[in-house]
Amino acid sequence: MKILVAIKQVPARDAQLKITADERWIDESDLTFEINEPDAYALEEALQLREKHGGEVVVLCAGPERAASSLREALAKGADRAVHVVEDRLETAGGFHLGQLLAKAIAAESPDLVLTGLQSDDFGNGQTGVVAAELLGLPHATIIMQVEAGEGSIRVKRELEDGWFQHITLPLPAVLTIQSGINKLRYATLMGIKKARAKEIRTTNAAGLGVSLAAGAAIERVYAPSRSKQTVMLEGSPSEQAAQLVEKLQREVRVL
Amino acid sequence: MSVLVVMERTGGRWHRMSWETLAAGQQIAASLGVSVSAAVIGGGAGELAGKQLHKAIAVEHELLNAYSADGYTAALRQLIDQERPALVLFPHTYQVRDFAPKLATRCGRTLVSDVVQVRVDGGALVMVRQLFQGRLNADYKCTGEGPHFASIQAGAYQGEAVAAGSAEVVGFAPSLESGGIHARAEEPFREAARAVDLSSAEVIVSVGRGIKEKEHMPVVEALAQALGAEMAASRPICDNGWLPMERQVGSSGQTVSPKVYFAIGISGAIQHLVGMKGSKTIVAINKDANAPIFDVADYGIVGDLFEVVPALTEAVKKAKG
């Protein structure tokens, strides 16, 4: 089975975010970046499916030059090959055009199965996989917690709300968006990192894929949200903060 | 020009967020000076007759009795072609996340998802949505021809604000073929009966990523014990198996409203907030002063949880004597 995993490189989770002077995006100069967490789970699921059923895992990422480090990490974890769609300023493109870009890159590989995370930690649009599936004319299922590959089809466990689940069977090829926690993530081994150096990262770009990245419903302004609630911030040393909180819990909340 | 609200019903029951989205639709239509209609798949349109709507549209076909992304997309595409709305609104539910991007794409549009506010700015629609798990906001301007597509975040609008009035209830029968539905869905199920019902807990101590290691869990457990509180967690903690899944609070877990909710090392992504923001008092302890959890907290402590929580445990023990 040929599995393609679409990953995104995002700012590290605890990064301090500074808005740029033009208020269109964040200042990326001092940030560290990592693989978007749900995409890391999608990659792990692909590697486990390959271990069970054989085949190939191709990892795809659209993003600037820096995104190559995340592709290299995916190769070190065990992906066979990588495709890098090198484009700057993708944050100015609408979800439809991003989906087009990925759909074209996916179509060029003709995979049996496409996996990606259910959403990104930066934009959180939660729809790139579904948009790409529609443009590719493929069936999809979202928020997936389990994957069982069959002959020409796949049975998946889809998460619903409030602790409910549902099994769905889809014909292949298909696109799945993977939920965090579906599996246990592996770390790259020293051997894996060494081997990754010899693996191929093929590069292309929007022009090469014949996609024009026109903005559609794009960001006009980025800003810090205003606080809707008056939060009483407790200051001082940890023991002073604790003492103040206990007093509030006794006198105002009346639970102690 | 008009606004179309697509409401959600599952198993003969309205999804709570349907009403929030209907209220959003009414308010946006009023600021645009246009009419608003509502569509629903799965019955119940008659219940909309008493709402302030142009039309309540019952979308009906036997292939829509069970949900499928293919069926819902094909049916709503036909409805949009007939109604030609300027704006289509959905509640940002798990089901909507499954089909609305497909529908918008089929119409050649971008869905602006998980929107917290829609305003009209010089005649143009501006959608506000969160970035970086709620740490920043962004305005998206919708330019050009409609239809524009947006899904509305849980709790962004008040369901009680739906205006009463009258609506003409009409039917819409899409033409669908069973061959166009690719997924074969089985009956929904629950993993196991829930042994823990957090909804009745008076005090909940909830822990998030800030705890870093499983070995650190006793730091927070000691506080819960001192308070006589139930333990809960955000999703990543349960994913890691550090607490059982049944103690997860949030959109995929339980919804709680205790007298006091302690959010410890929880940044406050919306998926967590929807499960706990109804708590009467919220205490947040987090090292990041900009964490969105402080937007809903009544009391906030910015600091290292490994210093603050043990100090708090001691202070609680002393207060209880």
PDB file of C-alpha atoms in Angstrom, chain B residues 37-147:
ATOM      1  CA  SER B  37     -33.820  31.131   6.304  1.00  0.00           C
ATOM      2  CA  ALA B  38     -32.951  27.880   8.057  1.00  0.00           C
ATOM      3  CA  ALA B  39     -32.509  24.409   6.587  1.00  0.00           C
ATOM      4  CA  VAL B  40     -32.473  21.128   8.447  1.00  0.00           C
ATOM      5  CA  ILE B  41     -31.838  17.538   7.423  1.00  0.00           C
ATOM      6  CA  GLY B  42     -33.465  14.950   9.667  1.00  0.00           C
ATOM      7  CA  GLY B  43     -36.883  16.377  10.510  1.00  0.00           C
ATOM      8  CA  GLY B  44     -37.895  19.039  12.987  1.00  0.00           C
ATOM      9  CA  ALA B  45     -38.428  21.907  10.523  1.00  0.00           C
ATOM     10  CA  GLY B  46     -41.983  22.292  11.864  1.00  0.00           C
ATOM     11  CA  GLU B  47     -40.471  23.385  15.200  1.00  0.00           C
ATOM     12  CA  LEU B  48     -38.975  26.393  13.399  1.00  0.00           C
ATOM     13  CA  ALA B  49     -42.392  27.760  12.374  1.00  0.00           C
ATOM     14  CA  GLY B  50     -42.415  29.999  15.448  1.00  0.00           C
ATOM     15  CA  LYS B  51     -39.011  31.569  14.784  1.00  0.00           C
ATOM     16  CA  GLN B  52     -38.295  34.826  13.003  1.00  0.00           C
ATOM     17  CA  LEU B  53     -37.337  33.365   9.626  1.00  0.00           C
ATOM     18  CA  HIS B  54     -38.226  33.842   5.976  1.00  0.00           C
ATOM     19  CA  LYS B  55     -38.411  30.084   5.437  1.00  0.00           C
ATOM     20  CA  ALA B  56     -37.784  26.898   7.403  1.00  0.00           C
ATOM     21  CA  ILE B  57     -36.644  24.307   4.871  1.00  0.00           C
ATOM     22  CA  ALA B  58     -37.059  20.574   5.538  1.00  0.00           C
ATOM     23  CA  VAL B  59     -34.474  18.781   3.396  1.00  0.00           C
ATOM     24  CA  GLU B  60     -35.783  15.268   2.935  1.00  0.00           C
ATOM     25  CA  HIS B  61     -34.585  12.143   1.135  1.00  0.00           C
ATOM     26  CA  GLU B  62     -34.360   8.544   2.297  1.00  0.00           C
ATOM     27  CA  LEU B  63     -30.618   8.531   1.543  1.00  0.00           C
ATOM     28  CA  LEU B  64     -30.214  11.290   4.150  1.00  0.00           C
ATOM     29  CA  ASN B  65     -31.685   9.228   7.004  1.00  0.00           C
ATOM     30  CA  ALA B  66     -28.137   8.262   8.006  1.00  0.00           C
ATOM     31  CA  TYR B  67     -25.429  10.926   7.851  1.00  0.00           C
ATOM     32  CA  SER B  68     -22.852  10.775   5.056  1.00  0.00           C
ATOM     33  CA  ALA B  69     -20.553  13.525   3.832  1.00  0.00           C
ATOM     34  CA  ASP B  70     -21.417  12.594   0.227  1.00  0.00           C
ATOM     35  CA  GLY B  71     -25.186  12.710   0.785  1.00  0.00           C
ATOM     36  CA  TYR B  72     -25.207  15.931   2.817  1.00  0.00           C
ATOM     37  CA  THR B  73     -22.865  17.676   0.370  1.00  0.00           C
ATOM     38  CA  ALA B  74     -24.900  16.737  -2.707  1.00  0.00           C
ATOM     39  CA  ALA B  75     -28.217  17.689  -1.080  1.00  0.00           C
ATOM     40  CA  LEU B  76     -27.046  21.042   0.294  1.00  0.00           C
ATOM     41  CA  ARG B  77     -25.291  21.933  -2.950  1.00  0.00           C
ATOM     42  CA  GLN B  78     -28.658  21.626  -4.707  1.00  0.00           C
ATOM     43  CA  LEU B  79     -30.355  23.693  -2.012  1.00  0.00           C
ATOM     44  CA  ILE B  80     -27.714  26.449  -2.306  1.00  0.00           C
ATOM     45  CA  ASP B  81     -28.160  26.491  -6.097  1.00  0.00           C
ATOM     46  CA  GLN B  82     -31.879  27.024  -5.580  1.00  0.00           C
ATOM     47  CA  GLU B  83     -31.720  29.552  -2.726  1.00  0.00           C
ATOM     48  CA  ARG B  84     -28.600  31.490  -3.811  1.00  0.00           C
ATOM     49  CA  PRO B  85     -27.749  32.799  -0.324  1.00  0.00           C
ATOM     50  CA  ALA B  86     -25.012  35.415   0.192  1.00  0.00           C
ATOM     51  CA  LEU B  87     -23.877  33.634   3.343  1.00  0.00           C
ATOM     52  CA  VAL B  88     -24.257  30.039   4.565  1.00  0.00           C
ATOM     53  CA  LEU B  89     -23.732  29.418   8.283  1.00  0.00           C
ATOM     54  CA  PHE B  90     -23.164  26.131  10.115  1.00  0.00           C
ATOM     55  CA  PRO B  91     -22.590  25.243  13.762  1.00  0.00           C
ATOM     56  CA  HIS B  92     -18.929  24.125  14.081  1.00  0.00           C
ATOM     57  CA  THR B  93     -19.795  20.576  15.163  1.00  0.00           C
ATOM     58  CA  TYR B  94     -17.834  17.400  14.428  1.00  0.00           C
ATOM     59  CA  GLN B  95     -20.376  16.547  11.716  1.00  0.00           C
ATOM     60  CA  VAL B  96     -20.031  19.970  10.091  1.00  0.00           C
ATOM     61  CA  ARG B  97     -16.246  19.605  10.168  1.00  0.00           C
ATOM     62  CA  ASP B  98     -16.779  16.395   8.165  1.00  0.00           C
ATOM     63  CA  PHE B  99     -18.912  17.778   5.310  1.00  0.00           C
ATOM     64  CA  ALA B 100     -18.906  21.612   5.234  1.00  0.00           C
ATOM     65  CA  PRO B 101     -15.351  21.967   3.805  1.00  0.00           C
ATOM     66  CA  LYS B 102     -16.375  19.512   1.057  1.00  0.00           C
ATOM     67  CA  LEU B 103     -19.534  21.509   0.313  1.00  0.00           C
ATOM     68  CA  ALA B 104     -17.719  24.868   0.216  1.00  0.00           C
ATOM     69  CA  THR B 105     -15.056  23.372  -2.046  1.00  0.00           C
ATOM     70  CA  ARG B 106     -17.692  21.996  -4.407  1.00  0.00           C
ATOM     71  CA  CYS B 107     -19.036  25.562  -4.636  1.00  0.00           C
ATOM     72  CA  GLY B 108     -15.488  26.807  -5.335  1.00  0.00           C
ATOM     73  CA  ARG B 109     -15.283  28.654  -1.998  1.00  0.00           C
ATOM     74  CA  THR B 110     -13.257  28.664   1.207  1.00  0.00           C
ATOM     75  CA  LEU B 111     -15.122  27.792   4.392  1.00  0.00           C
ATOM     76  CA  VAL B 112     -14.107  30.146   7.196  1.00  0.00           C
ATOM     77  CA  SER B 113     -14.278  27.687  10.078  1.00  0.00           C
ATOM     78  CA  ASP B 114     -14.725  27.996  13.846  1.00  0.00           C
ATOM     79  CA  VAL B 115     -15.755  31.657  13.682  1.00  0.00           C
ATOM     80  CA  VAL B 116     -16.289  33.525  16.975  1.00  0.00           C
ATOM     81  CA  GLN B 117     -17.893  36.661  15.546  1.00  0.00           C
ATOM     82  CA  VAL B 118     -19.282  37.913  12.235  1.00  0.00           C
ATOM     83  CA  ARG B 119     -19.637  41.643  11.695  1.00  0.00           C
ATOM     84  CA  VAL B 120     -20.551  43.839   8.781  1.00  0.00           C
ATOM     85  CA  ASP B 121     -17.911  46.450   7.982  1.00  0.00           C
ATOM     86  CA  GLY B 122     -18.798  48.961   5.244  1.00  0.00           C
ATOM     87  CA  GLY B 123     -21.168  46.435   3.687  1.00  0.00           C
ATOM     88  CA  ALA B 124     -18.549  43.653   3.674  1.00  0.00           C
ATOM     89  CA  LEU B 125     -18.633  40.604   5.934  1.00  0.00           C
ATOM     90  CA  VAL B 126     -15.765  40.308   8.406  1.00  0.00           C
ATOM     91  CA  MET B 127     -15.320  36.978  10.177  1.00  0.00           C
ATOM     92  CA  VAL B 128     -13.318  36.795  13.385  1.00  0.00           C
ATOM     93  CA  ARG B 129     -11.584  33.521  14.161  1.00  0.00           C
ATOM     94  CA  GLN B 130      -8.913  32.359  16.563  1.00  0.00           C
ATOM     95  CA  LEU B 131      -5.373  31.375  15.677  1.00  0.00           C
ATOM     96  CA  PHE B 132      -2.843  29.375  17.703  1.00  0.00           C
ATOM     97  CA  GLN B 133      -5.464  27.636  19.860  1.00  0.00           C
ATOM     98  CA  GLY B 134      -7.057  30.891  20.960  1.00  0.00           C
ATOM     99  CA  ARG B 135      -3.883  32.851  21.689  1.00  0.00           C
ATOM    100  CA  LEU B 136      -4.496  35.317  18.827  1.00  0.00           C
ATOM    101  CA  ASN B 137      -7.518  36.541  16.869  1.00  0.00           C
ATOM    102  CA  ALA B 138      -7.701  37.230  13.155  1.00  0.00           C
ATOM    103  CA  ASP B 139     -10.167  39.152  11.000  1.00  0.00           C
ATOM    104  CA  TYR B 140     -11.013  37.581   7.649  1.00  0.00           C
ATOM    105  CA  LYS B 141     -12.664  39.836   5.110  1.00  0.00           C
ATOM    106  CA  CYS B 142     -15.031  38.135   2.654  1.00  0.00           C
ATOM    107  CA  THR B 143     -14.837  39.898  -0.670  1.00  0.00           C
ATOM    108  CA  GLY B 144     -16.381  39.121  -4.021  1.00  0.00           C
ATOM    109  CA  GLU B 145     -19.496  37.229  -4.921  1.00  0.00           C
ATOM    110  CA  GLY B 146     -21.281  34.937  -2.480  1.00  0.00           C
ATOM    111  CA  PRO B 147     -22.045  32.471  -1.263  1.00  0.00           C
TER     112      PRO B 147
END
